PDB file of C-alpha atoms and ligand atoms in Angstrom:
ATOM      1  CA  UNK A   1       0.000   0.000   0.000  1.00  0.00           C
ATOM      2  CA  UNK A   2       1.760   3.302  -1.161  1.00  0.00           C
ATOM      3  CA  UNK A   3       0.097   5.801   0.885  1.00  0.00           C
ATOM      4  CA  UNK A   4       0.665   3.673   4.020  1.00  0.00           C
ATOM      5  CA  UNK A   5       2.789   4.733   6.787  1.00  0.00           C
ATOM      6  CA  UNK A   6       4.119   1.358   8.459  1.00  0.00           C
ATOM      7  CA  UNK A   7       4.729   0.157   4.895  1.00  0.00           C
ATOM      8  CA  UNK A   8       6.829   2.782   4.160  1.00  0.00           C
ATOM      9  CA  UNK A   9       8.694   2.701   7.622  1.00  0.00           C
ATOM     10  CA  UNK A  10       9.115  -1.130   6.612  1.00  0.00           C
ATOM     11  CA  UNK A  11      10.451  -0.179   3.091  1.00  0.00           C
ATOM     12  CA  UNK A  12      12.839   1.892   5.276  1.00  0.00           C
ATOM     13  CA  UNK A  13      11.345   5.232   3.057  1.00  0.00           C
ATOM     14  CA  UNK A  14      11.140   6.229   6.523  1.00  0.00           C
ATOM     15  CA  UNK A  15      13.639   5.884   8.864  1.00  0.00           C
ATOM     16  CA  UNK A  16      13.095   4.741  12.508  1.00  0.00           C
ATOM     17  CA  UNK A  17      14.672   3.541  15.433  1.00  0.00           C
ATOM     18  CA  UNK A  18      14.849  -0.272  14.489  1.00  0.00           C
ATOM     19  CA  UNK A  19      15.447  -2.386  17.506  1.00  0.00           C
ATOM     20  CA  UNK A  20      14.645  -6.000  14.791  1.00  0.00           C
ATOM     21  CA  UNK A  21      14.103  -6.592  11.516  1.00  0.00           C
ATOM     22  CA  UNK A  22      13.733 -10.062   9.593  1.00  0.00           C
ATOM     23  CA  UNK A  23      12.143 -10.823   6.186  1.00  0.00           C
ATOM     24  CA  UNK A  24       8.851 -10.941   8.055  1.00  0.00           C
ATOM     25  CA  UNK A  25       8.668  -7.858  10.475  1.00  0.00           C
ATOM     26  CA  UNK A  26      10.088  -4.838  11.621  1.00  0.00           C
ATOM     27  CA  UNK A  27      10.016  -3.558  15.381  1.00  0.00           C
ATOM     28  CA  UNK A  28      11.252  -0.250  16.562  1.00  0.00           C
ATOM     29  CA  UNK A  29      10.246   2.573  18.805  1.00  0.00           C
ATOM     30  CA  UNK A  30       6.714   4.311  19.094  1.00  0.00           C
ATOM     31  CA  UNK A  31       7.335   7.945  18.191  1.00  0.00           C
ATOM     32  CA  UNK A  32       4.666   8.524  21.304  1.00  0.00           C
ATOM     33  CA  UNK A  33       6.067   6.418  23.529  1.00  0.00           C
ATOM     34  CA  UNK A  34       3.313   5.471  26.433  1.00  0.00           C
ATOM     35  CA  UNK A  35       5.300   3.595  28.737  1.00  0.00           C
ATOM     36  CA  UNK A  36       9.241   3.565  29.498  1.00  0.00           C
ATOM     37  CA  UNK A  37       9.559   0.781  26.863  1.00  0.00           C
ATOM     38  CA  UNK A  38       7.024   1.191  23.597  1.00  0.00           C
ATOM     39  CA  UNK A  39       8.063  -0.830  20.897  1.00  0.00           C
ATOM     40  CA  UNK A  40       5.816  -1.476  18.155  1.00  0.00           C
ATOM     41  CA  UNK A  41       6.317  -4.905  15.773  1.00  0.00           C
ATOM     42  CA  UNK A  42       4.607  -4.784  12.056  1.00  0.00           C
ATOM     43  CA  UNK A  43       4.739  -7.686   9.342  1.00  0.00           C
ATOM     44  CA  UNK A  44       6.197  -6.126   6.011  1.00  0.00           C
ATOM     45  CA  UNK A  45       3.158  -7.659   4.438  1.00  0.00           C
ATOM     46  CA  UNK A  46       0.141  -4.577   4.360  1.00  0.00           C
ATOM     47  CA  UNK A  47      -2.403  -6.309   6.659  1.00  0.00           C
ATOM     48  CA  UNK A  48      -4.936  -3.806   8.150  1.00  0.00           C
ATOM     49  CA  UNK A  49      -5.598  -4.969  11.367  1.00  0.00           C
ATOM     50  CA  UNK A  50      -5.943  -8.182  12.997  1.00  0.00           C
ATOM     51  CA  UNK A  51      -9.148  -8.545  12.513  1.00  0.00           C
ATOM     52  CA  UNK A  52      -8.026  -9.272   8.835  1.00  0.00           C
ATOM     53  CA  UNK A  53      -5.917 -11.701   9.431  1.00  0.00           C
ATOM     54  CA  UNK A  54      -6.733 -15.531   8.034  1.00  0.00           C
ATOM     55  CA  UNK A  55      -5.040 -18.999   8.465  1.00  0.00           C
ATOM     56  CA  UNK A  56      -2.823 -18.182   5.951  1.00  0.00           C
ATOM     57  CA  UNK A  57      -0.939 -15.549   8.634  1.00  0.00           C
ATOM     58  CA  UNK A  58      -1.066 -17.883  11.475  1.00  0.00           C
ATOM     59  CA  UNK A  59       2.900 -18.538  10.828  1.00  0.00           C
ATOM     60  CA  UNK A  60       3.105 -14.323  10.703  1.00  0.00           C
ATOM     61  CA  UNK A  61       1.164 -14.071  13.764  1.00  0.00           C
ATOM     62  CA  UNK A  62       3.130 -16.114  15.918  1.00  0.00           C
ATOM     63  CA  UNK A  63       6.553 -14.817  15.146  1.00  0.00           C
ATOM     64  CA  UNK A  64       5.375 -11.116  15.584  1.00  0.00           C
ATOM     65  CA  UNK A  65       4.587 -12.303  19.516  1.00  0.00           C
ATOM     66  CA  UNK A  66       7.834 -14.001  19.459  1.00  0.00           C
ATOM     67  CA  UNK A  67       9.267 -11.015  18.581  1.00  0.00           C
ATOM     68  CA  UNK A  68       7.672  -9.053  20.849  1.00  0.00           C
ATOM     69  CA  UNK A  69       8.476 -12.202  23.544  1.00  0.00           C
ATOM     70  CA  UNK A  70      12.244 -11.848  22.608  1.00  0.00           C
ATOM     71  CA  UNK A  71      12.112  -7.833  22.423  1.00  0.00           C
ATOM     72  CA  UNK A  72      10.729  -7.946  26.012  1.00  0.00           C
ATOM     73  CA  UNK A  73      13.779  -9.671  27.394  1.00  0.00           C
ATOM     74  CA  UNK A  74      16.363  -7.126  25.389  1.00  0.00           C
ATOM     75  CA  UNK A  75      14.130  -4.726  27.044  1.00  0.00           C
ATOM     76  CA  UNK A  76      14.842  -6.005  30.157  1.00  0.00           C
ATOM     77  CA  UNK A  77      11.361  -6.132  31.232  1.00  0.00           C
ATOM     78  CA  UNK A  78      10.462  -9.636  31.012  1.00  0.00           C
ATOM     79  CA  UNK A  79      11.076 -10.668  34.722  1.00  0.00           C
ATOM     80  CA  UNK A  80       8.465  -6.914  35.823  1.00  0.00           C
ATOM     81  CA  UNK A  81       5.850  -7.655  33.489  1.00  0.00           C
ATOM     82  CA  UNK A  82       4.317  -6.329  30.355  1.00  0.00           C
ATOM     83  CA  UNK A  83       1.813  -5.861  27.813  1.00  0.00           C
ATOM     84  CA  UNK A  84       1.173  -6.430  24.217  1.00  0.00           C
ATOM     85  CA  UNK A  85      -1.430  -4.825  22.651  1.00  0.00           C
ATOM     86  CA  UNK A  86      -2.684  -4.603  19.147  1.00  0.00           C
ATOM     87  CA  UNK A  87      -6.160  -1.910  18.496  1.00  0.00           C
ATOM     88  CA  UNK A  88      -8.665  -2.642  16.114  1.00  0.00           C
ATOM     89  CA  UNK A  89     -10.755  -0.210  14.304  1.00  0.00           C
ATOM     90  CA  UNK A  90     -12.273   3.176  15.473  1.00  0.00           C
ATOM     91  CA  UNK A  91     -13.297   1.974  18.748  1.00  0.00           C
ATOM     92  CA  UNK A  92     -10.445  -0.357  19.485  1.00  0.00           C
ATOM     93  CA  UNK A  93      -8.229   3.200  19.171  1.00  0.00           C
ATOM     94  CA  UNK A  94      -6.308   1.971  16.281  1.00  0.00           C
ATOM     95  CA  UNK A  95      -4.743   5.447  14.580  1.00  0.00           C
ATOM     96  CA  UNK A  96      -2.636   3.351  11.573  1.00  0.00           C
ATOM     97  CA  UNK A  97      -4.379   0.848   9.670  1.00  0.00           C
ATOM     98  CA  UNK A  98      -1.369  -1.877   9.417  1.00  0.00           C
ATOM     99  CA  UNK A  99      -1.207  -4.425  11.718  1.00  0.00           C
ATOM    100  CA  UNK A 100       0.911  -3.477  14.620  1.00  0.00           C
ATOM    101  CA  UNK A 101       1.576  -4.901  18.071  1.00  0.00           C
ATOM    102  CA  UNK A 102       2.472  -2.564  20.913  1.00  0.00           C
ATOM    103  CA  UNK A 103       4.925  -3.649  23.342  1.00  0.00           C
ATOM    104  CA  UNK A 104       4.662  -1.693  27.128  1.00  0.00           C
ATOM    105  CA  UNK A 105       6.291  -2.007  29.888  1.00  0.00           C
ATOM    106  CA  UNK A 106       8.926  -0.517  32.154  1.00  0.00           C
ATOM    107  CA  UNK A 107       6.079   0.826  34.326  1.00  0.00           C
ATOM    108  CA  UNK A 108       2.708  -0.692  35.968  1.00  0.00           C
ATOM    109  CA  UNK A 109      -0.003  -0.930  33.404  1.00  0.00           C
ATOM    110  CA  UNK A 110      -3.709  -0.434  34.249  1.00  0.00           C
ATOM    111  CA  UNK A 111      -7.094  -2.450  33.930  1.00  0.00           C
ATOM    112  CA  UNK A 112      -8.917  -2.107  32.374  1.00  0.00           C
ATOM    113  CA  UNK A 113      -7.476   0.599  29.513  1.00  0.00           C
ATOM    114  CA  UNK A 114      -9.019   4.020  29.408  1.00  0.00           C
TER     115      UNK A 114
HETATM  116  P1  5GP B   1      -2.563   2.608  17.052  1.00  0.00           P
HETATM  117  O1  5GP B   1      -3.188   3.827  17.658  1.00  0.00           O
HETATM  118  O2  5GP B   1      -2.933   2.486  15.584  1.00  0.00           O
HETATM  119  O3  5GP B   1      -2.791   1.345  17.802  1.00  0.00           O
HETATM  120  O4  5GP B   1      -1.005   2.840  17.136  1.00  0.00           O
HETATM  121  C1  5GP B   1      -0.280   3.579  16.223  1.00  0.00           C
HETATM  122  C2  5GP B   1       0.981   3.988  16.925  1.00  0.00           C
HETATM  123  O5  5GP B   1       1.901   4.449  15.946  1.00  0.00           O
HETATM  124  C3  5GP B   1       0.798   5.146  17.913  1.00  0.00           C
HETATM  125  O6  5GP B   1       1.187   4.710  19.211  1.00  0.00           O
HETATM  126  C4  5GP B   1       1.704   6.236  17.359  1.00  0.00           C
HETATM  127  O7  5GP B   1       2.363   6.971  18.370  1.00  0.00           O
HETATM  128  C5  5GP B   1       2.668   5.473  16.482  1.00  0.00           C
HETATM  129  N1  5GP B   1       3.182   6.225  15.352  1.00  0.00           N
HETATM  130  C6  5GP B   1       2.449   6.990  14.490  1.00  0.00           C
HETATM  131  N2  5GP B   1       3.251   7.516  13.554  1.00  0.00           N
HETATM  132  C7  5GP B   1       4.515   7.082  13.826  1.00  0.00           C
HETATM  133  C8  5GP B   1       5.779   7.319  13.200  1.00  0.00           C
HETATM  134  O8  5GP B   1       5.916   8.005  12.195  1.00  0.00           O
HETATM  135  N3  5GP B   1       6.867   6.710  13.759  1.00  0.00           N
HETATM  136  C9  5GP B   1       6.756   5.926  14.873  1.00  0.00           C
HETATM  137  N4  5GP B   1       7.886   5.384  15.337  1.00  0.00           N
HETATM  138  N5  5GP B   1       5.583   5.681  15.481  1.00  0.00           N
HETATM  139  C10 5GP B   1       4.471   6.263  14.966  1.00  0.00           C
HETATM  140 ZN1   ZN B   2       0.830  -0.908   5.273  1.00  0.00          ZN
END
């Protein structure tokens, strides 16, 4: 998608603080951050949200959490605790329409979300 912003931060047409990048996905730093450590983790591949996703992305799905899994240790806040988040739609609060999951942490997280 051309006039999308994630794909273009995964084409690297936008530069960003990269803290992993495979064929599959790209994770680097929310420009927003929300929490001491907010790392977001997109698949290359355009996919809107995950409410688009299909059997065919279960592979894609499961290595974005590992990433985020494997992110959260570099992050140092495995052992503390923290959250992964992906919004869906207007009411879910998602602002970029490319599947993204937020990684938080680094501070106590609330319940539920605001
Ligand atoms: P959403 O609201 O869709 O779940 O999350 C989108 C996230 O992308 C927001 O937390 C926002 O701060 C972040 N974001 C938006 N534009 C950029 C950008 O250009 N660079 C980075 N690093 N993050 C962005
Ligand atoms: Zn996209």
């Amino acid at each position: 998608m051309s006039d999308c912003l994630f794909c273009a931060i995964a084409a690297g047409d936008i530069s960003t603080d990269r803290l992993h990048e495979d064929e599959h996905v790209v994770a680097f730093r929310d420009i927003n951050p929300q929490a001491p450590t907010h790392v977001l983790v997109i698949p290359r591949e355009h996919v809107a949200s995950a409410a688009e996703l299909t059997s065919d992305h279960d592979a894609l799905w499961a290595h974005m959490l590992h990433v985020a899994q494997q992110l959260a240790r570099s992050e140092g806040i495995d052992s503390s605790g923290f959250r992964i988040v992906t919004n869906i739609g207007h009411d879910g609060g998602q602002t970029v329409n490319h599947l993204h999951l937020h990684l938080l942490g680094g501070r106590p997280m609330h319940w539920p979300p605001g």
